[in-house]
Every structure is written in C-alpha cells, then in structure tokens.
Amino acid sequence: MGKKKKQYYIVVEGHKPGLYNKWFGESGAADQIEGYPKAIYKGFYTLEDAVWWLKQFNEETLAKLPPDLADLLTSPEIGPTHIEDLEAILETGKVVIYTDGGAAPNPGQGGYGVVLRYKGHKKELSGGFRLTTNNRMELLACIEGLRALKQECEVVLYSDSKYIVNSVMKGWAKRWQANGWKKGKKRKIKNVDLWEQLLELCERHNVEFKWIRGHVGVPDNEKCDQLATAASRKHNLSVDAAYEAGETQMGTLPLFSS
C-alpha cells in the first residue's frame, strides 16, 4: 500500500489563512506560508482532526479566523456521513445536483460546473465567460443544473454559496422579488436576471437547497470546482452580456451570447 496522504491543511497565520485541500500547486497551502514569518499551519488526514486542532487555540486567535475556518468550528463533519446521506437521498428517487462557480479575479474570467445524479445516472455540465462575477457563476450553475431536468422533479441541490442557499431557503429572494427587487426601500438587488430564472425553476421543481463546505473532499463538489475552473480557462469564452452592459433587469438584453 502507498503512503496515506493528508487531505486537509489549515493555515492560521500566513499570507492567506484558510482551509486547503492540497499542499503544493496553485492555491495550495505551501504558497500561503512560504516566506511568512512565524507561520502557523498543520496538515491532517481527517477533517475531524483538523477541527480538534483548531479548537485548541485561544479565543483571541479564533476571533480573527477567516470565514471558512470559523464555519469549520460550527458545522458538522461532512466526510463519510455526507456520502451516506447522498446514497439515502438517491434511493428515494430524488435528483441530487452539486454546483459551483467562480471568477478569478472577481470580476474576471469565470466558469460554472454542475454534477447531476439520479439513481445510477450521472451528468456533468460546465461553461465559461470572459467577464463575470463569483455570485453570477454560482447562480448560473444552479440554473443550468435545474434547467437540465426535462420533467418536474424533487431535487436536493448542494451549493457552497451561502449567498444562494440562505437567499432561497430563508425566503429572502422571494421577498426581494415582491419588493421590486429591492432590499428595503432603496437598495437594489444585484443579478436580478439570474434570480428571476432561478425562482422560476424553483416553482417548476420541488427544490431543497443545502449548503456544503467547499474543498473538504466531497467528490462531486470537488468535480464541480474542477469543471468550473477548466471552463473559465478556455479560449473564446462566452459573453455575459447582462453583466458587461451593467444591466441586470430581466429581458432588457440577451442574457448570454457566444
């Protein structure tokens, strides 16, 4: 047997503190501590071990943690337990969709990735755009996943975007829509063109959105990230016309063009 590899790396003090799922390579943990004086970091075989180590720090250090590490302290382990839950969901006949999207820089070239599962079937989707944002790609990933369904379905959709999961599951998006896409009296909501489409698809299907932490070894979530990244790096990327024109009102412009 080959030597077991560590799956998680935590950087508490470094160029960019956070949770990483690789040591070397682009966006790896090694880049975050190289040349950084008094860096604090450690690698782990399990997420449970990583959480235990993190909890040993004093309150002052914990208060300064970035969001992904702070969330790690309060959310449940999603390793084998998540896989077991996935299998149980699929056995009920529901469709499971994983989504991810991003732009680098933000705004910048972006892409989305989707993995759909139904019983023994699996489908992957992706696309890239020359100028867009993280949130638009996260939204579009959900839209494309649901749009791929040819009939009314019961769906469990996993996203690592709390922006999307909370907005849908807590009813914020519907309230924005009822209020003329405004938060309060004056603040306009961004990405209205995509929110309109997503809410329409949620009316067509019975969708439960669930937040999932990114980069913790969940296979389909990792695959979505890979699909999104690969799509964003292709040549002759599509145009997110609504974003580039600075217009997010539904129907004013064609949404996407090649």
mmCIF file of C-alpha atoms in Angstrom:
data_model
loop_
_atom_site.group_PDB
_atom_site.id
_atom_site.type_symbol
_atom_site.label_atom_id
_atom_site.label_comp_id
_atom_site.label_asym_id
_atom_site.label_seq_id
_atom_site.Cartn_x
_atom_site.Cartn_y
_atom_site.Cartn_z
ATOM 1 C CA MET A 1 0.000 0.000 0.000
ATOM 2 C CA GLY A 2 1.139 3.527 -0.753
ATOM 3 C CA LYS A 3 1.647 6.073 1.962
ATOM 4 C CA LYS A 4 -1.598 7.710 3.029
ATOM 5 C CA LYS A 5 -1.767 11.379 2.057
ATOM 6 C CA LYS A 6 -3.040 14.204 4.175
ATOM 7 C CA GLN A 7 -6.292 15.600 2.823
ATOM 8 C CA TYR A 8 -6.659 18.905 4.683
ATOM 9 C CA TYR A 9 -4.335 21.774 5.539
ATOM 10 C CA ILE A 10 -5.155 24.650 7.872
ATOM 11 C CA VAL A 11 -3.255 27.922 7.763
ATOM 12 C CA VAL A 12 -3.993 30.024 10.855
ATOM 13 C CA GLU A 13 -1.194 32.540 10.291
ATOM 14 C CA GLY A 14 0.050 33.044 6.725
ATOM 15 C CA HIS A 15 -0.361 35.094 3.569
ATOM 16 C CA LYS A 16 -3.955 33.883 3.235
ATOM 17 C CA PRO A 17 -5.249 31.938 6.259
ATOM 18 C CA GLY A 18 -7.837 29.286 5.499
ATOM 19 C CA LEU A 19 -8.638 25.645 4.777
ATOM 20 C CA TYR A 20 -6.833 23.971 1.864
ATOM 21 C CA ASN A 21 -7.131 20.500 0.390
ATOM 22 C CA LYS A 22 -3.649 20.320 -1.111
ATOM 23 C CA TRP A 23 -0.121 21.292 -0.099
ATOM 24 C CA PHE A 24 1.647 22.079 -3.363
ATOM 25 C CA GLY A 25 0.384 23.617 -6.574
ATOM 26 C CA GLU A 26 -1.761 26.587 -7.433
ATOM 27 C CA SER A 27 -3.753 27.804 -4.421
ATOM 28 C CA GLY A 28 -2.069 25.213 -2.204
ATOM 29 C CA ALA A 29 -1.238 25.686 1.463
ATOM 30 C CA ALA A 30 2.519 25.827 0.830
ATOM 31 C CA ASP A 31 2.171 29.120 -1.046
ATOM 32 C CA GLN A 32 0.459 30.652 1.981
ATOM 33 C CA ILE A 33 3.302 30.044 4.418
ATOM 34 C CA GLU A 34 6.393 30.399 2.202
ATOM 35 C CA GLY A 35 8.388 33.401 3.349
ATOM 36 C CA TYR A 36 5.845 34.259 6.031
ATOM 37 C CA PRO A 37 7.458 34.841 9.440
ATOM 38 C CA LYS A 38 6.050 32.751 12.288
ATOM 39 C CA ALA A 39 3.503 30.985 10.089
ATOM 40 C CA ILE A 40 1.078 28.684 11.896
ATOM 41 C CA TYR A 41 -0.199 25.727 9.900
ATOM 42 C CA LYS A 42 -0.767 21.972 10.006
ATOM 43 C CA GLY A 43 -1.871 19.102 7.760
ATOM 44 C CA PHE A 44 -4.458 16.445 8.642
ATOM 45 C CA TYR A 45 -5.765 13.118 7.412
ATOM 46 C CA THR A 46 -9.338 13.803 8.545
ATOM 47 C CA LEU A 47 -11.484 16.894 8.898
ATOM 48 C CA GLU A 48 -12.353 15.810 12.427
ATOM 49 C CA ASP A 49 -8.684 16.010 13.421
ATOM 50 C CA ALA A 50 -8.406 19.427 11.797
ATOM 51 C CA VAL A 51 -11.361 20.758 13.770
ATOM 52 C CA TRP A 52 -9.979 19.353 17.029
ATOM 53 C CA TRP A 53 -6.610 21.065 16.453
ATOM 54 C CA LEU A 54 -8.260 24.351 15.562
ATOM 55 C CA LYS A 55 -10.322 24.348 18.749
ATOM 56 C CA GLN A 56 -7.146 24.358 20.855
ATOM 57 C CA PHE A 57 -6.371 27.994 20.014
ATOM 58 C CA ASN A 58 -7.275 30.798 22.400
ATOM 59 C CA GLU A 59 -10.356 32.983 21.899
ATOM 60 C CA GLU A 60 -8.322 35.910 20.564
ATOM 61 C CA THR A 61 -6.912 33.778 17.731
ATOM 62 C CA LEU A 62 -10.269 32.150 16.974
ATOM 63 C CA ALA A 63 -11.933 35.556 16.725
ATOM 64 C CA LYS A 64 -9.578 36.510 13.871
ATOM 65 C CA LEU A 65 -10.160 33.375 11.770
ATOM 66 C CA PRO A 66 -11.403 33.815 8.184
ATOM 67 C CA PRO A 67 -14.999 32.706 7.439
ATOM 68 C CA ASP A 68 -14.121 29.239 6.115
ATOM 69 C CA LEU A 69 -12.231 28.343 9.316
ATOM 70 C CA ALA A 70 -14.815 29.945 11.598
ATOM 71 C CA ASP A 71 -17.562 27.949 9.874
ATOM 72 C CA LEU A 72 -15.498 24.806 10.312
ATOM 73 C CA LEU A 73 -15.853 25.136 14.062
ATOM 74 C CA THR A 74 -19.658 25.258 13.999
ATOM 75 C CA SER A 75 -20.705 22.978 11.132
ATOM 76 C CA PRO A 76 -20.883 19.162 11.230
ATOM 77 C CA GLU A 77 -18.359 16.807 9.687
ATOM 78 C CA ILE A 78 -19.263 16.120 6.045
ATOM 79 C CA GLY A 79 -16.991 13.264 5.063
ATOM 80 C CA PRO A 80 -18.379 9.702 5.130
ATOM 81 C CA THR A 81 -21.603 10.986 6.722
ATOM 82 C CA HIS A 82 -22.309 13.100 3.657
ATOM 83 C CA ILE A 83 -21.755 10.159 1.300
ATOM 84 C CA GLU A 84 -24.152 8.040 3.328
ATOM 85 C CA ASP A 85 -26.755 10.828 3.183
ATOM 86 C CA LEU A 86 -26.268 11.128 -0.575
ATOM 87 C CA GLU A 87 -26.936 7.426 -1.116
ATOM 88 C CA ALA A 88 -30.035 7.603 1.068
ATOM 89 C CA ILE A 89 -31.375 10.579 -0.890
ATOM 90 C CA LEU A 90 -30.814 8.878 -4.242
ATOM 91 C CA GLU A 91 -32.647 5.781 -3.023
ATOM 92 C CA THR A 92 -35.783 7.899 -2.543
ATOM 93 C CA GLY A 93 -35.808 8.727 -6.256
ATOM 94 C CA LYS A 94 -34.789 12.370 -5.850
ATOM 95 C CA VAL A 95 -32.352 14.121 -8.168
ATOM 96 C CA VAL A 96 -29.162 15.345 -6.492
ATOM 97 C CA ILE A 97 -27.362 18.328 -8.001
ATOM 98 C CA TYR A 98 -23.963 19.703 -6.992
ATOM 99 C CA THR A 99 -22.972 23.161 -8.231
ATOM 100 C CA ASP A 100 -20.014 25.505 -8.113
ATOM 101 C CA GLY A 101 -18.942 28.671 -9.846
ATOM 102 C CA GLY A 102 -16.415 31.441 -9.599
ATOM 103 C CA ALA A 103 -14.411 34.168 -11.274
ATOM 104 C CA ALA A 104 -10.709 34.953 -10.994
ATOM 105 C CA PRO A 105 -10.185 37.743 -10.304
ATOM 106 C CA ASN A 106 -13.642 38.783 -9.170
ATOM 107 C CA PRO A 107 -14.913 40.239 -11.504
ATOM 108 C CA GLY A 108 -12.940 38.413 -14.176
ATOM 109 C CA GLN A 109 -12.954 35.280 -16.301
ATOM 110 C CA GLY A 110 -15.404 32.879 -14.748
ATOM 111 C CA GLY A 111 -16.990 29.492 -15.069
ATOM 112 C CA TYR A 112 -19.548 27.160 -13.566
ATOM 113 C CA GLY A 113 -19.658 23.413 -13.020
ATOM 114 C CA VAL A 114 -22.573 21.076 -12.323
ATOM 115 C CA VAL A 115 -22.895 17.389 -11.479
ATOM 116 C CA LEU A 116 -26.358 15.815 -11.589
ATOM 117 C CA ARG A 117 -27.190 12.372 -10.174
ATOM 118 C CA TYR A 118 -30.361 10.336 -10.497
ATOM 119 C CA LYS A 119 -30.348 6.714 -9.415
ATOM 120 C CA GLY A 120 -27.429 5.240 -11.371
ATOM 121 C CA HIS A 121 -27.136 8.104 -13.844
ATOM 122 C CA LYS A 122 -24.663 10.989 -13.790
ATOM 123 C CA LYS A 123 -24.396 14.113 -15.955
ATOM 124 C CA GLU A 124 -21.802 16.900 -15.947
ATOM 125 C CA LEU A 125 -22.251 20.456 -17.233
ATOM 126 C CA SER A 126 -19.941 23.466 -17.455
ATOM 127 C CA GLY A 127 -19.475 26.798 -19.169
ATOM 128 C CA GLY A 128 -17.142 29.790 -19.123
ATOM 129 C CA PHE A 129 -17.433 33.568 -19.605
ATOM 130 C CA ARG A 130 -14.878 36.239 -20.356
ATOM 131 C CA LEU A 131 -16.083 38.698 -17.702
ATOM 132 C CA THR A 132 -18.429 37.906 -14.825
ATOM 133 C CA THR A 133 -18.540 37.508 -11.032
ATOM 134 C CA ASN A 134 -18.401 34.756 -8.423
ATOM 135 C CA ASN A 135 -22.043 35.166 -7.469
ATOM 136 C CA ARG A 136 -23.281 35.160 -11.055
ATOM 137 C CA MET A 137 -21.456 31.916 -11.764
ATOM 138 C CA GLU A 138 -22.771 30.328 -8.565
ATOM 139 C CA LEU A 139 -26.299 31.315 -9.592
ATOM 140 C CA LEU A 140 -25.852 30.151 -13.166
ATOM 141 C CA ALA A 141 -24.609 26.760 -12.009
ATOM 142 C CA CYS A 142 -27.881 26.254 -10.106
ATOM 143 C CA ILE A 143 -29.903 27.465 -13.074
ATOM 144 C CA GLU A 144 -28.187 25.182 -15.584
ATOM 145 C CA GLY A 145 -28.497 22.191 -13.262
ATOM 146 C CA LEU A 146 -32.238 22.673 -12.828
ATOM 147 C CA ARG A 147 -32.728 23.610 -16.485
ATOM 148 C CA ALA A 148 -31.287 20.225 -17.498
ATOM 149 C CA LEU A 149 -34.257 18.431 -15.913
ATOM 150 C CA LYS A 150 -36.843 17.544 -18.559
ATOM 151 C CA GLN A 151 -39.781 16.990 -16.220
ATOM 152 C CA GLU A 152 -40.935 18.058 -12.758
ATOM 153 C CA CYS A 153 -38.579 16.592 -10.147
ATOM 154 C CA GLU A 154 -37.857 16.502 -6.457
ATOM 155 C CA VAL A 155 -34.341 17.876 -6.111
ATOM 156 C CA VAL A 156 -31.692 18.263 -3.439
ATOM 157 C CA LEU A 157 -29.226 20.884 -4.636
ATOM 158 C CA TYR A 158 -25.869 21.302 -2.889
ATOM 159 C CA SER A 159 -24.049 24.628 -3.191
ATOM 160 C CA ASP A 160 -21.087 26.056 -1.279
ATOM 161 C CA SER A 161 -22.590 29.532 -1.706
ATOM 162 C CA LYS A 162 -24.374 30.715 1.440
ATOM 163 C CA TYR A 163 -25.489 33.710 -0.641
ATOM 164 C CA ILE A 164 -27.685 31.403 -2.690
ATOM 165 C CA VAL A 165 -28.723 28.820 -0.105
ATOM 166 C CA ASN A 166 -29.787 31.372 2.504
ATOM 167 C CA SER A 167 -31.494 33.645 -0.027
ATOM 168 C CA VAL A 168 -33.708 30.803 -1.257
ATOM 169 C CA MET A 169 -34.292 28.731 1.859
ATOM 170 C CA LYS A 170 -34.903 31.742 4.149
ATOM 171 C CA GLY A 171 -37.259 33.352 1.641
ATOM 172 C CA TRP A 172 -35.131 36.432 1.062
ATOM 173 C CA ALA A 173 -35.160 36.134 -2.749
ATOM 174 C CA LYS A 174 -38.948 35.953 -2.937
ATOM 175 C CA ARG A 175 -39.234 38.994 -0.681
ATOM 176 C CA TRP A 176 -36.824 40.902 -2.902
ATOM 177 C CA GLN A 177 -38.911 39.927 -5.923
ATOM 178 C CA ALA A 178 -42.158 41.024 -4.263
ATOM 179 C CA ASN A 179 -40.493 44.318 -3.341
ATOM 180 C CA GLY A 180 -39.495 45.124 -6.923
ATOM 181 C CA TRP A 181 -36.034 43.610 -6.468
ATOM 182 C CA LYS A 182 -35.106 45.972 -3.693
ATOM 183 C CA LYS A 183 -33.765 45.292 -0.208
ATOM 184 C CA GLY A 184 -35.533 47.769 2.000
ATOM 185 C CA LYS A 185 -36.715 50.938 0.290
ATOM 186 C CA LYS A 186 -33.709 51.893 -1.815
ATOM 187 C CA ARG A 187 -31.018 49.220 -2.101
ATOM 188 C CA LYS A 188 -31.275 47.427 -5.452
ATOM 189 C CA ILE A 189 -30.595 43.707 -5.646
ATOM 190 C CA LYS A 190 -27.829 42.571 -7.989
ATOM 191 C CA ASN A 191 -28.123 39.745 -10.540
ATOM 192 C CA VAL A 192 -31.888 40.139 -10.973
ATOM 193 C CA ASP A 193 -31.775 38.481 -14.402
ATOM 194 C CA LEU A 194 -30.423 35.278 -12.853
ATOM 195 C CA TRP A 195 -32.572 35.382 -9.712
ATOM 196 C CA GLU A 196 -35.695 35.593 -11.891
ATOM 197 C CA GLN A 197 -34.695 32.450 -13.733
ATOM 198 C CA LEU A 198 -33.747 30.554 -10.607
ATOM 199 C CA LEU A 199 -37.013 31.346 -8.814
ATOM 200 C CA GLU A 200 -38.987 30.309 -11.907
ATOM 201 C CA LEU A 201 -37.185 26.955 -11.974
ATOM 202 C CA CYS A 202 -37.827 26.511 -8.251
ATOM 203 C CA GLU A 203 -41.550 26.927 -8.981
ATOM 204 C CA ARG A 204 -41.300 24.200 -11.621
ATOM 205 C CA HIS A 205 -39.459 21.743 -9.372
ATOM 206 C CA ASN A 206 -39.542 20.931 -5.678
ATOM 207 C CA VAL A 207 -36.029 22.025 -4.713
ATOM 208 C CA GLU A 208 -34.281 21.856 -1.361
ATOM 209 C CA PHE A 209 -31.059 23.869 -1.281
ATOM 210 C CA LYS A 210 -28.338 22.661 1.082
ATOM 211 C CA TRP A 211 -25.068 24.388 1.898
ATOM 212 C CA ILE A 212 -21.949 22.271 1.633
ATOM 213 C CA ARG A 213 -18.433 23.332 2.535
ATOM 214 C CA GLY A 214 -16.145 23.503 -0.483
ATOM 215 C CA HIS A 215 -12.791 21.728 -0.715
ATOM 216 C CA VAL A 216 -13.298 19.136 2.004
ATOM 217 C CA GLY A 217 -13.102 16.054 -0.180
ATOM 218 C CA VAL A 218 -16.726 15.544 -1.266
ATOM 219 C CA PRO A 219 -16.142 14.013 -4.734
ATOM 220 C CA ASP A 220 -18.935 15.668 -6.728
ATOM 221 C CA ASN A 221 -18.328 19.038 -5.101
ATOM 222 C CA GLU A 222 -14.638 18.805 -5.997
ATOM 223 C CA LYS A 223 -15.600 17.809 -9.550
ATOM 224 C CA CYS A 224 -17.797 20.903 -9.905
ATOM 225 C CA ASP A 225 -14.875 23.084 -8.866
ATOM 226 C CA GLN A 226 -12.645 21.392 -11.452
ATOM 227 C CA LEU A 227 -15.275 21.792 -14.187
ATOM 228 C CA ALA A 228 -15.789 25.466 -13.368
ATOM 229 C CA THR A 229 -12.063 26.219 -13.293
ATOM 230 C CA ALA A 230 -11.395 24.394 -16.566
ATOM 231 C CA ALA A 231 -14.298 26.159 -18.292
ATOM 232 C CA SER A 232 -13.085 29.593 -17.159
ATOM 233 C CA ARG A 233 -9.666 28.992 -18.734
ATOM 234 C CA LYS A 234 -10.847 28.088 -22.218
ATOM 235 C CA HIS A 235 -10.329 30.321 -25.241
ATOM 236 C CA ASN A 236 -13.145 32.228 -26.968
ATOM 237 C CA LEU A 237 -15.247 32.420 -23.819
ATOM 238 C CA SER A 238 -18.896 33.404 -23.998
ATOM 239 C CA VAL A 239 -20.097 36.887 -23.118
ATOM 240 C CA ASP A 240 -22.173 37.506 -20.004
ATOM 241 C CA ALA A 241 -23.985 40.262 -21.854
ATOM 242 C CA ALA A 242 -26.183 41.389 -18.973
ATOM 243 C CA TYR A 243 -23.194 41.841 -16.704
ATOM 244 C CA GLU A 244 -20.945 43.522 -19.240
ATOM 245 C CA ALA A 245 -23.637 46.024 -20.133
ATOM 246 C CA GLY A 246 -24.129 46.833 -16.469
ATOM 247 C CA GLU A 247 -27.770 45.836 -16.821
ATOM 248 C CA THR A 248 -29.340 43.143 -14.635
ATOM 249 C CA GLN A 249 -33.019 43.712 -15.381
ATOM 250 C CA MET A 250 -34.663 40.653 -16.939
ATOM 251 C CA GLY A 251 -35.445 40.947 -20.641
ATOM 252 C CA THR A 252 -33.530 44.144 -21.357
ATOM 253 C CA LEU A 253 -30.635 42.315 -23.000
ATOM 254 C CA PRO A 254 -29.967 38.809 -24.250
ATOM 255 C CA LEU A 255 -28.600 37.024 -21.214
ATOM 256 C CA PHE A 256 -25.676 35.189 -22.741
ATOM 257 C CA SER A 257 -24.284 35.248 -26.256
ATOM 258 C CA SER A 258 -21.369 33.453 -27.839
#
